[in-house]
């Protein structure tokens, strides 16, 4: 039973443009939402998080938006760079358990 | 100096064997985890330990047994390996429940059962 869903398996974006990744969840008890980035043969790397009581958190080129009523969050990357090409996982945590979405593969074109 | 290190990186073994994967973190975190990434790339939690105590044990076959000798180590023992156990196993750690600061993951152990 997937509580965190990423419905877009892939995203292709031109260098310098905005990348928008989307995520939906079903469990209203999640305390925090997080985004991870993963390169092949490496573990996921924490990017940014947002508390369930906030609606926006920004860190450099990365901004996460949370819409609790829609149970939806998104990650904006501006501007996109070639090094951003990776798999991005949406995740949510409650009670020491981090639940992941299936991931979205982002390809940044030169 | 790797924050979360797991060994081995690759493990190929025959069905029926017993194997262990080791994990160590030097971040001073008090919670450690084991995650499994299956063939469909889903990352699913298996176990969670907080200060050496088991706090999460998902529906994992009892052939899988975690062992935490101290806060910095969480090893995974697997008995009677089956073909379906082939996957990438990730160890992770966090401070408390890691909500705001996230989890730090190791680079994974690719287990292949033949």
PDB file of N, CA and C in Angstrom, chain B residues 5-111:
ATOM      1  N   UNK B   5      28.710   3.883   6.444  1.00  0.00           N
ATOM      2  CA  UNK B   5      29.424   2.928   5.595  1.00  0.00           C
ATOM      3  C   UNK B   5      28.869   1.539   5.800  1.00  0.00           C
ATOM      4  N   UNK B   6      28.671   0.841   4.691  1.00  0.00           N
ATOM      5  CA  UNK B   6      28.155  -0.512   4.769  1.00  0.00           C
ATOM      6  C   UNK B   6      29.037  -1.424   3.922  1.00  0.00           C
ATOM      7  N   UNK B   7      29.240  -2.620   4.424  1.00  0.00           N
ATOM      8  CA  UNK B   7      30.072  -3.598   3.730  1.00  0.00           C
ATOM      9  C   UNK B   7      29.415  -4.963   3.768  1.00  0.00           C
ATOM     10  N   UNK B   8      29.563  -5.742   2.689  1.00  0.00           N
ATOM     11  CA  UNK B   8      30.276  -5.388   1.454  1.00  0.00           C
ATOM     12  C   UNK B   8      29.410  -4.541   0.531  1.00  0.00           C
ATOM     13  N   UNK B   9      29.975  -4.036  -0.527  1.00  0.00           N
ATOM     14  CA  UNK B   9      29.219  -3.278  -1.527  1.00  0.00           C
ATOM     15  C   UNK B   9      28.484  -4.229  -2.478  1.00  0.00           C
ATOM     16  N   UNK B  10      29.115  -5.348  -2.754  1.00  0.00           N
ATOM     17  CA  UNK B  10      28.502  -6.371  -3.599  1.00  0.00           C
ATOM     18  C   UNK B  10      28.608  -7.716  -2.884  1.00  0.00           C
ATOM     19  N   UNK B  11      27.566  -8.522  -3.029  1.00  0.00           N
ATOM     20  CA  UNK B  11      27.552  -9.833  -2.393  1.00  0.00           C
ATOM     21  C   UNK B  11      26.805 -10.792  -3.303  1.00  0.00           C
ATOM     22  N   UNK B  12      27.522 -11.807  -3.781  1.00  0.00           N
ATOM     23  CA  UNK B  12      26.907 -12.842  -4.612  1.00  0.00           C
ATOM     24  C   UNK B  12      27.022 -14.140  -3.855  1.00  0.00           C
ATOM     25  N   UNK B  13      25.896 -14.818  -3.678  1.00  0.00           N
ATOM     26  CA  UNK B  13      25.902 -16.022  -2.861  1.00  0.00           C
ATOM     27  C   UNK B  13      24.860 -17.009  -3.362  1.00  0.00           C
ATOM     28  N   UNK B  14      24.986 -18.241  -2.923  1.00  0.00           N
ATOM     29  CA  UNK B  14      24.053 -19.271  -3.375  1.00  0.00           C
ATOM     30  C   UNK B  14      22.842 -19.342  -2.456  1.00  0.00           C
ATOM     31  N   UNK B  15      21.768 -19.832  -3.018  1.00  0.00           N
ATOM     32  CA  UNK B  15      20.547 -20.071  -2.232  1.00  0.00           C
ATOM     33  C   UNK B  15      20.868 -20.953  -1.050  1.00  0.00           C
ATOM     34  N   UNK B  16      20.241 -20.653   0.076  1.00  0.00           N
ATOM     35  CA  UNK B  16      20.411 -21.492   1.256  1.00  0.00           C
ATOM     36  C   UNK B  16      21.521 -21.030   2.182  1.00  0.00           C
ATOM     37  N   UNK B  17      22.403 -20.163   1.665  1.00  0.00           N
ATOM     38  CA  UNK B  17      23.503 -19.684   2.515  1.00  0.00           C
ATOM     39  C   UNK B  17      23.010 -18.653   3.527  1.00  0.00           C
ATOM     40  N   UNK B  18      23.867 -18.422   4.543  1.00  0.00           N
ATOM     41  CA  UNK B  18      23.622 -17.372   5.540  1.00  0.00           C
ATOM     42  C   UNK B  18      24.680 -16.291   5.326  1.00  0.00           C
ATOM     43  N   UNK B  19      24.225 -15.034   5.302  1.00  0.00           N
ATOM     44  CA  UNK B  19      25.175 -13.939   5.069  1.00  0.00           C
ATOM     45  C   UNK B  19      24.851 -12.761   5.984  1.00  0.00           C
ATOM     46  N   UNK B  20      25.849 -11.892   6.146  1.00  0.00           N
ATOM     47  CA  UNK B  20      25.667 -10.679   6.948  1.00  0.00           C
ATOM     48  C   UNK B  20      26.125  -9.453   6.176  1.00  0.00           C
ATOM     49  N   UNK B  21      25.443  -8.350   6.420  1.00  0.00           N
ATOM     50  CA  UNK B  21      25.848  -7.046   5.894  1.00  0.00           C
ATOM     51  C   UNK B  21      26.075  -6.139   7.098  1.00  0.00           C
ATOM     52  N   UNK B  22      27.214  -5.447   7.090  1.00  0.00           N
ATOM     53  CA  UNK B  22      27.537  -4.604   8.240  1.00  0.00           C
ATOM     54  C   UNK B  22      27.294  -3.134   7.920  1.00  0.00           C
ATOM     55  N   UNK B  23      26.940  -2.382   8.940  1.00  0.00           N
ATOM     56  CA  UNK B  23      26.716  -0.948   8.776  1.00  0.00           C
ATOM     57  C   UNK B  23      27.254  -0.213   9.987  1.00  0.00           C
ATOM     58  N   UNK B  24      27.936   0.892   9.709  1.00  0.00           N
ATOM     59  CA  UNK B  24      28.474   1.729  10.778  1.00  0.00           C
ATOM     60  C   UNK B  24      28.247   3.190  10.436  1.00  0.00           C
ATOM     61  N   UNK B  25      27.887   3.989  11.411  1.00  0.00           N
ATOM     62  CA  UNK B  25      27.756   5.436  11.175  1.00  0.00           C
ATOM     63  C   UNK B  25      28.597   6.190  12.201  1.00  0.00           C
ATOM     64  N   UNK B  26      29.239   7.265  11.737  1.00  0.00           N
ATOM     65  CA  UNK B  26      30.100   8.064  12.619  1.00  0.00           C
ATOM     66  C   UNK B  26      29.531   9.466  12.822  1.00  0.00           C
ATOM     67  N   UNK B  27      28.214   9.591  12.686  1.00  0.00           N
ATOM     68  CA  UNK B  27      27.562  10.889  12.807  1.00  0.00           C
ATOM     69  C   UNK B  27      27.048  11.158  14.210  1.00  0.00           C
ATOM     70  N   UNK B  28      27.133  10.170  15.077  1.00  0.00           N
ATOM     71  CA  UNK B  28      26.588  10.340  16.417  1.00  0.00           C
ATOM     72  C   UNK B  28      25.076  10.252  16.455  1.00  0.00           C
ATOM     73  N   UNK B  29      24.476   9.762  15.381  1.00  0.00           N
ATOM     74  CA  UNK B  29      23.017   9.610  15.332  1.00  0.00           C
ATOM     75  C   UNK B  29      22.577   8.506  16.292  1.00  0.00           C
ATOM     76  N   UNK B  30      21.324   8.616  16.756  1.00  0.00           N
ATOM     77  CA  UNK B  30      20.854   7.585  17.667  1.00  0.00           C
ATOM     78  C   UNK B  30      19.837   6.640  17.045  1.00  0.00           C
ATOM     79  N   UNK B  31      19.517   6.837  15.784  1.00  0.00           N
ATOM     80  CA  UNK B  31      18.569   5.946  15.108  1.00  0.00           C
ATOM     81  C   UNK B  31      19.197   5.420  13.825  1.00  0.00           C
ATOM     82  N   UNK B  32      19.051   4.115  13.614  1.00  0.00           N
ATOM     83  CA  UNK B  32      19.580   3.484  12.407  1.00  0.00           C
ATOM     84  C   UNK B  32      18.512   2.616  11.771  1.00  0.00           C
ATOM     85  N   UNK B  33      18.655   2.404  10.464  1.00  0.00           N
ATOM     86  CA  UNK B  33      17.610   1.748   9.672  1.00  0.00           C
ATOM     87  C   UNK B  33      18.228   0.803   8.648  1.00  0.00           C
ATOM     88  N   UNK B  34      17.417  -0.147   8.229  1.00  0.00           N
ATOM     89  CA  UNK B  34      17.702  -0.922   7.034  1.00  0.00           C
ATOM     90  C   UNK B  34      16.533  -0.764   6.063  1.00  0.00           C
ATOM     91  N   UNK B  35      16.890  -0.433   4.810  1.00  0.00           N
ATOM     92  CA  UNK B  35      15.915  -0.310   3.737  1.00  0.00           C
ATOM     93  C   UNK B  35      16.270  -1.289   2.630  1.00  0.00           C
ATOM     94  N   UNK B  36      15.246  -1.743   1.920  1.00  0.00           N
ATOM     95  CA  UNK B  36      15.449  -2.635   0.789  1.00  0.00           C
ATOM     96  C   UNK B  36      14.904  -1.961  -0.466  1.00  0.00           C
ATOM     97  N   UNK B  37      15.716  -1.942  -1.520  1.00  0.00           N
ATOM     98  CA  UNK B  37      15.238  -1.423  -2.806  1.00  0.00           C
ATOM     99  C   UNK B  37      15.071  -2.608  -3.738  1.00  0.00           C
ATOM    100  N   UNK B  38      13.821  -2.869  -4.106  1.00  0.00           N
ATOM    101  CA  UNK B  38      13.544  -4.049  -4.905  1.00  0.00           C
ATOM    102  C   UNK B  38      13.753  -3.779  -6.393  1.00  0.00           C
ATOM    103  N   UNK B  39      13.399  -4.757  -7.194  1.00  0.00           N
ATOM    104  CA  UNK B  39      13.646  -4.672  -8.644  1.00  0.00           C
ATOM    105  C   UNK B  39      12.847  -3.557  -9.291  1.00  0.00           C
ATOM    106  N   UNK B  40      11.753  -3.148  -8.649  1.00  0.00           N
ATOM    107  CA  UNK B  40      10.959  -2.033  -9.172  1.00  0.00           C
ATOM    108  C   UNK B  40      11.434  -0.698  -8.625  1.00  0.00           C
ATOM    109  N   UNK B  41      12.544  -0.709  -7.914  1.00  0.00           N
ATOM    110  CA  UNK B  41      13.202   0.501  -7.398  1.00  0.00           C
ATOM    111  C   UNK B  41      12.493   1.119  -6.201  1.00  0.00           C
ATOM    112  N   UNK B  42      11.474   0.433  -5.644  1.00  0.00           N
ATOM    113  CA  UNK B  42      10.846   0.966  -4.435  1.00  0.00           C
ATOM    114  C   UNK B  42      11.782   0.786  -3.252  1.00  0.00           C
ATOM    115  N   UNK B  43      11.891   1.834  -2.441  1.00  0.00           N
ATOM    116  CA  UNK B  43      12.660   1.774  -1.202  1.00  0.00           C
ATOM    117  C   UNK B  43      11.692   1.510  -0.058  1.00  0.00           C
ATOM    118  N   UNK B  44      11.883   0.388   0.621  1.00  0.00           N
ATOM    119  CA  UNK B  44      10.957   0.044   1.705  1.00  0.00           C
ATOM    120  C   UNK B  44      11.709  -0.214   2.994  1.00  0.00           C
ATOM    121  N   UNK B  45      11.169   0.308   4.082  1.00  0.00           N
ATOM    122  CA  UNK B  45      11.826   0.126   5.364  1.00  0.00           C
ATOM    123  C   UNK B  45      11.683  -1.319   5.813  1.00  0.00           C
ATOM    124  N   UNK B  46      12.760  -1.819   6.423  1.00  0.00           N
ATOM    125  CA  UNK B  46      12.720  -3.162   7.000  1.00  0.00           C
ATOM    126  C   UNK B  46      12.739  -3.063   8.526  1.00  0.00           C
ATOM    127  N   UNK B  47      13.747  -2.363   9.035  1.00  0.00           N
ATOM    128  CA  UNK B  47      13.933  -2.255  10.478  1.00  0.00           C
ATOM    129  C   UNK B  47      14.372  -0.843  10.850  1.00  0.00           C
ATOM    130  N   UNK B  48      14.046  -0.491  12.102  1.00  0.00           N
ATOM    131  CA  UNK B  48      14.531   0.761  12.654  1.00  0.00           C
ATOM    132  C   UNK B  48      14.947   0.518  14.094  1.00  0.00           C
ATOM    133  N   UNK B  49      16.125   1.029  14.463  1.00  0.00           N
ATOM    134  CA  UNK B  49      16.645   0.904  15.816  1.00  0.00           C
ATOM    135  C   UNK B  49      16.901   2.294  16.370  1.00  0.00           C
ATOM    136  N   UNK B  50      16.460   2.536  17.592  1.00  0.00           N
ATOM    137  CA  UNK B  50      16.753   3.785  18.273  1.00  0.00           C
ATOM    138  C   UNK B  50      17.488   3.459  19.557  1.00  0.00           C
ATOM    139  N   UNK B  51      18.718   3.963  19.696  1.00  0.00           N
ATOM    140  CA  UNK B  51      19.542   3.661  20.865  1.00  0.00           C
ATOM    141  C   UNK B  51      19.584   2.154  21.163  1.00  0.00           C
ATOM    142  N   UNK B  52      19.854   1.422  20.147  1.00  0.00           N
ATOM    143  CA  UNK B  52      20.015  -0.047  20.199  1.00  0.00           C
ATOM    144  C   UNK B  52      18.716  -0.812  20.425  1.00  0.00           C
ATOM    145  N   UNK B  53      17.607  -0.115  20.492  1.00  0.00           N
ATOM    146  CA  UNK B  53      16.335  -0.822  20.677  1.00  0.00           C
ATOM    147  C   UNK B  53      15.552  -0.883  19.377  1.00  0.00           C
ATOM    148  N   UNK B  54      15.006  -2.042  19.082  1.00  0.00           N
ATOM    149  CA  UNK B  54      14.209  -2.209  17.876  1.00  0.00           C
ATOM    150  C   UNK B  54      12.889  -1.473  18.041  1.00  0.00           C
ATOM    151  N   UNK B  55      12.599  -0.536  17.129  1.00  0.00           N
ATOM    152  CA  UNK B  55      11.341   0.200  17.218  1.00  0.00           C
ATOM    153  C   UNK B  55      10.435  -0.016  16.022  1.00  0.00           C
ATOM    154  N   UNK B  56      11.000  -0.432  14.921  1.00  0.00           N
ATOM    155  CA  UNK B  56      10.173  -0.776  13.768  1.00  0.00           C
ATOM    156  C   UNK B  56      10.661  -2.099  13.203  1.00  0.00           C
ATOM    157  N   UNK B  57       9.709  -2.990  12.997  1.00  0.00           N
ATOM    158  CA  UNK B  57      10.005  -4.262  12.365  1.00  0.00           C
ATOM    159  C   UNK B  57       8.868  -4.502  11.380  1.00  0.00           C
ATOM    160  N   UNK B  58       9.102  -4.145  10.140  1.00  0.00           N
ATOM    161  CA  UNK B  58       8.058  -4.311   9.133  1.00  0.00           C
ATOM    162  C   UNK B  58       7.854  -5.795   8.834  1.00  0.00           C
ATOM    163  N   UNK B  59       6.914  -6.094   7.976  1.00  0.00           N
ATOM    164  CA  UNK B  59       6.613  -7.501   7.687  1.00  0.00           C
ATOM    165  C   UNK B  59       7.735  -8.108   6.859  1.00  0.00           C
ATOM    166  N   UNK B  60       8.802  -8.411   7.567  1.00  0.00           N
ATOM    167  CA  UNK B  60       9.992  -8.983   6.954  1.00  0.00           C
ATOM    168  C   UNK B  60      10.106 -10.426   7.439  1.00  0.00           C
ATOM    169  N   UNK B  61      10.441 -11.387   6.556  1.00  0.00           N
ATOM    170  CA  UNK B  61      10.592 -12.776   7.020  1.00  0.00           C
ATOM    171  C   UNK B  61      11.565 -12.869   8.183  1.00  0.00           C
ATOM    172  N   UNK B  62      11.312 -13.783   9.110  1.00  0.00           N
ATOM    173  CA  UNK B  62      12.197 -13.866  10.271  1.00  0.00           C
ATOM    174  C   UNK B  62      13.557 -14.467   9.932  1.00  0.00           C
ATOM    175  N   UNK B  63      13.787 -14.754   8.654  1.00  0.00           N
ATOM    176  CA  UNK B  63      15.153 -15.111   8.227  1.00  0.00           C
ATOM    177  C   UNK B  63      16.069 -13.886   8.292  1.00  0.00           C
ATOM    178  N   UNK B  64      15.459 -12.700   8.353  1.00  0.00           N
ATOM    179  CA  UNK B  64      16.221 -11.453   8.451  1.00  0.00           C
ATOM    180  C   UNK B  64      16.280 -11.040   9.915  1.00  0.00           C
ATOM    181  N   UNK B  65      17.478 -10.874  10.429  1.00  0.00           N
ATOM    182  CA  UNK B  65      17.589 -10.462  11.825  1.00  0.00           C
ATOM    183  C   UNK B  65      18.610  -9.343  11.961  1.00  0.00           C
ATOM    184  N   UNK B  66      18.180  -8.189  12.433  1.00  0.00           N
ATOM    185  CA  UNK B  66      19.112  -7.094  12.675  1.00  0.00           C
ATOM    186  C   UNK B  66      19.779  -7.278  14.040  1.00  0.00           C
ATOM    187  N   UNK B  67      21.011  -6.740  14.116  1.00  0.00           N
ATOM    188  CA  UNK B  67      21.736  -6.792  15.390  1.00  0.00           C
ATOM    189  C   UNK B  67      22.410  -5.445  15.586  1.00  0.00           C
ATOM    190  N   UNK B  68      22.177  -4.835  16.740  1.00  0.00           N
ATOM    191  CA  UNK B  68      22.779  -3.532  17.020  1.00  0.00           C
ATOM    192  C   UNK B  68      23.638  -3.636  18.260  1.00  0.00           C
ATOM    193  N   UNK B  69      24.938  -3.880  18.120  1.00  0.00           N
ATOM    194  CA  UNK B  69      25.799  -4.024  19.294  1.00  0.00           C
ATOM    195  C   UNK B  69      25.996  -2.699  20.042  1.00  0.00           C
ATOM    196  N   UNK B  70      25.900  -1.597  19.317  1.00  0.00           N
ATOM    197  CA  UNK B  70      25.976  -0.274  19.930  1.00  0.00           C
ATOM    198  C   UNK B  70      25.282   0.718  19.010  1.00  0.00           C
ATOM    199  N   UNK B  71      25.201   1.963  19.444  1.00  0.00           N
ATOM    200  CA  UNK B  71      24.441   2.975  18.706  1.00  0.00           C
ATOM    201  C   UNK B  71      24.985   3.235  17.308  1.00  0.00           C
ATOM    202  N   UNK B  72      26.259   2.957  17.112  1.00  0.00           N
ATOM    203  CA  UNK B  72      26.897   3.295  15.842  1.00  0.00           C
ATOM    204  C   UNK B  72      26.854   2.160  14.814  1.00  0.00           C
ATOM    205  N   UNK B  73      26.351   1.010  15.223  1.00  0.00           N
ATOM    206  CA  UNK B  73      26.371  -0.150  14.338  1.00  0.00           C
ATOM    207  C   UNK B  73      25.007  -0.805  14.259  1.00  0.00           C
ATOM    208  N   UNK B  74      24.634  -1.188  13.040  1.00  0.00           N
ATOM    209  CA  UNK B  74      23.427  -1.995  12.836  1.00  0.00           C
ATOM    210  C   UNK B  74      23.711  -2.968  11.707  1.00  0.00           C
ATOM    211  N   UNK B  75      23.858  -4.232  12.075  1.00  0.00           N
ATOM    212  CA  UNK B  75      24.184  -5.270  11.097  1.00  0.00           C
ATOM    213  C   UNK B  75      22.921  -6.037  10.726  1.00  0.00           C
ATOM    214  N   UNK B  76      22.941  -6.591   9.531  1.00  0.00           N
ATOM    215  CA  UNK B  76      21.779  -7.348   9.035  1.00  0.00           C
ATOM    216  C   UNK B  76      22.224  -8.771   8.705  1.00  0.00           C
ATOM    217  N   UNK B  77      21.637  -9.738   9.396  1.00  0.00           N
ATOM    218  CA  UNK B  77      21.932 -11.142   9.128  1.00  0.00           C
ATOM    219  C   UNK B  77      20.772 -11.759   8.370  1.00  0.00           C
ATOM    220  N   UNK B  78      21.102 -12.521   7.358  1.00  0.00           N
ATOM    221  CA  UNK B  78      20.065 -13.171   6.565  1.00  0.00           C
ATOM    222  C   UNK B  78      20.367 -14.663   6.503  1.00  0.00           C
ATOM    223  N   UNK B  79      19.429 -15.456   6.969  1.00  0.00           N
ATOM    224  CA  UNK B  79      19.597 -16.912   6.964  1.00  0.00           C
ATOM    225  C   UNK B  79      18.849 -17.530   5.785  1.00  0.00           C
ATOM    226  N   UNK B  80      19.339 -18.671   5.345  1.00  0.00           N
ATOM    227  CA  UNK B  80      18.657 -19.455   4.293  1.00  0.00           C
ATOM    228  C   UNK B  80      18.237 -18.572   3.126  1.00  0.00           C
ATOM    229  N   UNK B  81      19.192 -17.924   2.511  1.00  0.00           N
ATOM    230  CA  UNK B  81      18.908 -16.967   1.449  1.00  0.00           C
ATOM    231  C   UNK B  81      18.097 -17.578   0.320  1.00  0.00           C
ATOM    232  N   UNK B  82      17.168 -16.765  -0.203  1.00  0.00           N
ATOM    233  CA  UNK B  82      16.300 -17.172  -1.305  1.00  0.00           C
ATOM    234  C   UNK B  82      16.534 -16.250  -2.498  1.00  0.00           C
ATOM    235  N   UNK B  83      16.131 -16.731  -3.692  1.00  0.00           N
ATOM    236  CA  UNK B  83      16.316 -15.923  -4.897  1.00  0.00           C
ATOM    237  C   UNK B  83      15.650 -14.547  -4.749  1.00  0.00           C
ATOM    238  N   UNK B  84      14.489 -14.524  -4.100  1.00  0.00           N
ATOM    239  CA  UNK B  84      13.739 -13.282  -3.956  1.00  0.00           C
ATOM    240  C   UNK B  84      14.389 -12.268  -3.031  1.00  0.00           C
ATOM    241  N   UNK B  85      15.446 -12.678  -2.344  1.00  0.00           N
ATOM    242  CA  UNK B  85      16.147 -11.736  -1.466  1.00  0.00           C
ATOM    243  C   UNK B  85      17.090 -10.836  -2.260  1.00  0.00           C
ATOM    244  N   UNK B  86      17.301 -11.167  -3.532  1.00  0.00           N
ATOM    245  CA  UNK B  86      18.178 -10.337  -4.371  1.00  0.00           C
ATOM    246  C   UNK B  86      17.613  -8.921  -4.454  1.00  0.00           C
ATOM    247  N   UNK B  87      18.428  -7.954  -4.081  1.00  0.00           N
ATOM    248  CA  UNK B  87      17.991  -6.549  -4.032  1.00  0.00           C
ATOM    249  C   UNK B  87      19.195  -5.712  -3.616  1.00  0.00           C
ATOM    250  N   UNK B  88      18.964  -4.397  -3.539  1.00  0.00           N
ATOM    251  CA  UNK B  88      19.975  -3.515  -2.956  1.00  0.00           C
ATOM    252  C   UNK B  88      19.497  -3.145  -1.562  1.00  0.00           C
ATOM    253  N   UNK B  89      20.344  -3.323  -0.582  1.00  0.00           N
ATOM    254  CA  UNK B  89      20.006  -3.036   0.808  1.00  0.00           C
ATOM    255  C   UNK B  89      20.765  -1.782   1.240  1.00  0.00           C
ATOM    256  N   UNK B  90      20.004  -0.830   1.780  1.00  0.00           N
ATOM    257  CA  UNK B  90      20.593   0.432   2.225  1.00  0.00           C
ATOM    258  C   UNK B  90      20.472   0.554   3.735  1.00  0.00           C
ATOM    259  N   UNK B  91      21.578   0.929   4.345  1.00  0.00           N
ATOM    260  CA  UNK B  91      21.576   1.289   5.751  1.00  0.00           C
ATOM    261  C   UNK B  91      21.448   2.805   5.831  1.00  0.00           C
ATOM    262  N   UNK B  92      20.839   3.311   6.887  1.00  0.00           N
ATOM    263  CA  UNK B  92      20.689   4.754   7.058  1.00  0.00           C
ATOM    264  C   UNK B  92      20.708   5.090   8.539  1.00  0.00           C
ATOM    265  N   UNK B  93      20.937   6.369   8.829  1.00  0.00           N
ATOM    266  CA  UNK B  93      20.877   6.817  10.208  1.00  0.00           C
ATOM    267  C   UNK B  93      20.242   8.195  10.259  1.00  0.00           C
ATOM    268  N   UNK B  94      19.739   8.553  11.431  1.00  0.00           N
ATOM    269  CA  UNK B  94      19.165   9.884  11.615  1.00  0.00           C
ATOM    270  C   UNK B  94      19.282  10.272  13.090  1.00  0.00           C
ATOM    271  N   UNK B  95      19.181  11.575  13.335  1.00  0.00           N
ATOM    272  CA  UNK B  95      19.111  12.048  14.705  1.00  0.00           C
ATOM    273  C   UNK B  95      17.639  12.029  15.113  1.00  0.00           C
ATOM    274  N   UNK B  96      17.317  11.362  16.168  1.00  0.00           N
ATOM    275  CA  UNK B  96      15.925  11.140  16.557  1.00  0.00           C
ATOM    276  C   UNK B  96      15.183  10.488  15.397  1.00  0.00           C
ATOM    277  N   UNK B  97      14.030  11.045  15.039  1.00  0.00           N
ATOM    278  CA  UNK B  97      13.254  10.437  13.965  1.00  0.00           C
ATOM    279  C   UNK B  97      13.514  11.102  12.611  1.00  0.00           C
ATOM    280  N   UNK B  98      14.484  12.021  12.599  1.00  0.00           N
ATOM    281  CA  UNK B  98      15.011  12.507  11.335  1.00  0.00           C
ATOM    282  C   UNK B  98      14.056  13.282  10.464  1.00  0.00           C
ATOM    283  N   UNK B  99      13.047  13.886  11.079  1.00  0.00           N
ATOM    284  CA  UNK B  99      12.073  14.561  10.244  1.00  0.00           C
ATOM    285  C   UNK B  99      12.626  15.772   9.529  1.00  0.00           C
ATOM    286  N   UNK B 100      13.243  16.671  10.273  1.00  0.00           N
ATOM    287  CA  UNK B 100      13.681  17.925   9.648  1.00  0.00           C
ATOM    288  C   UNK B 100      15.041  17.820   9.005  1.00  0.00           C
ATOM    289  N   UNK B 101      15.865  16.927   9.509  1.00  0.00           N
ATOM    290  CA  UNK B 101      17.232  16.830   8.995  1.00  0.00           C
ATOM    291  C   UNK B 101      17.440  15.670   8.049  1.00  0.00           C
ATOM    292  N   UNK B 102      16.452  14.841   7.921  1.00  0.00           N
ATOM    293  CA  UNK B 102      16.561  13.743   6.971  1.00  0.00           C
ATOM    294  C   UNK B 102      17.408  12.597   7.476  1.00  0.00           C
ATOM    295  N   UNK B 103      17.447  11.586   6.688  1.00  0.00           N
ATOM    296  CA  UNK B 103      18.259  10.407   6.970  1.00  0.00           C
ATOM    297  C   UNK B 103      19.515  10.461   6.118  1.00  0.00           C
ATOM    298  N   UNK B 104      20.608   9.930   6.650  1.00  0.00           N
ATOM    299  CA  UNK B 104      21.831   9.792   5.867  1.00  0.00           C
ATOM    300  C   UNK B 104      21.965   8.324   5.483  1.00  0.00           C
ATOM    301  N   UNK B 105      22.068   8.085   4.195  1.00  0.00           N
ATOM    302  CA  UNK B 105      22.118   6.716   3.687  1.00  0.00           C
ATOM    303  C   UNK B 105      23.535   6.289   3.350  1.00  0.00           C
ATOM    304  N   UNK B 106      23.777   4.992   3.501  1.00  0.00           N
ATOM    305  CA  UNK B 106      24.996   4.401   2.978  1.00  0.00           C
ATOM    306  C   UNK B 106      24.856   4.224   1.477  1.00  0.00           C
ATOM    307  N   UNK B 107      25.890   3.718   0.841  1.00  0.00           N
ATOM    308  CA  UNK B 107      25.891   3.605  -0.619  1.00  0.00           C
ATOM    309  C   UNK B 107      25.252   2.318  -1.119  1.00  0.00           C
ATOM    310  N   UNK B 108      24.828   1.467  -0.197  1.00  0.00           N
ATOM    311  CA  UNK B 108      24.079   0.280  -0.603  1.00  0.00           C
ATOM    312  C   UNK B 108      24.927  -0.969  -0.726  1.00  0.00           C
ATOM    313  N   UNK B 109      24.277  -2.107  -0.534  1.00  0.00           N
ATOM    314  CA  UNK B 109      24.885  -3.424  -0.757  1.00  0.00           C
ATOM    315  C   UNK B 109      24.014  -4.167  -1.760  1.00  0.00           C
ATOM    316  N   UNK B 110      24.582  -4.481  -2.904  1.00  0.00           N
ATOM    317  CA  UNK B 110      23.819  -5.214  -3.922  1.00  0.00           C
ATOM    318  C   UNK B 110      23.982  -6.709  -3.664  1.00  0.00           C
ATOM    319  N   UNK B 111      22.898  -7.319  -3.223  1.00  0.00           N
ATOM    320  CA  UNK B 111      22.898  -8.749  -2.921  1.00  0.00           C
ATOM    321  C   UNK B 111      22.295  -9.513  -4.098  1.00  0.00           C
TER     322      UNK B 111
END
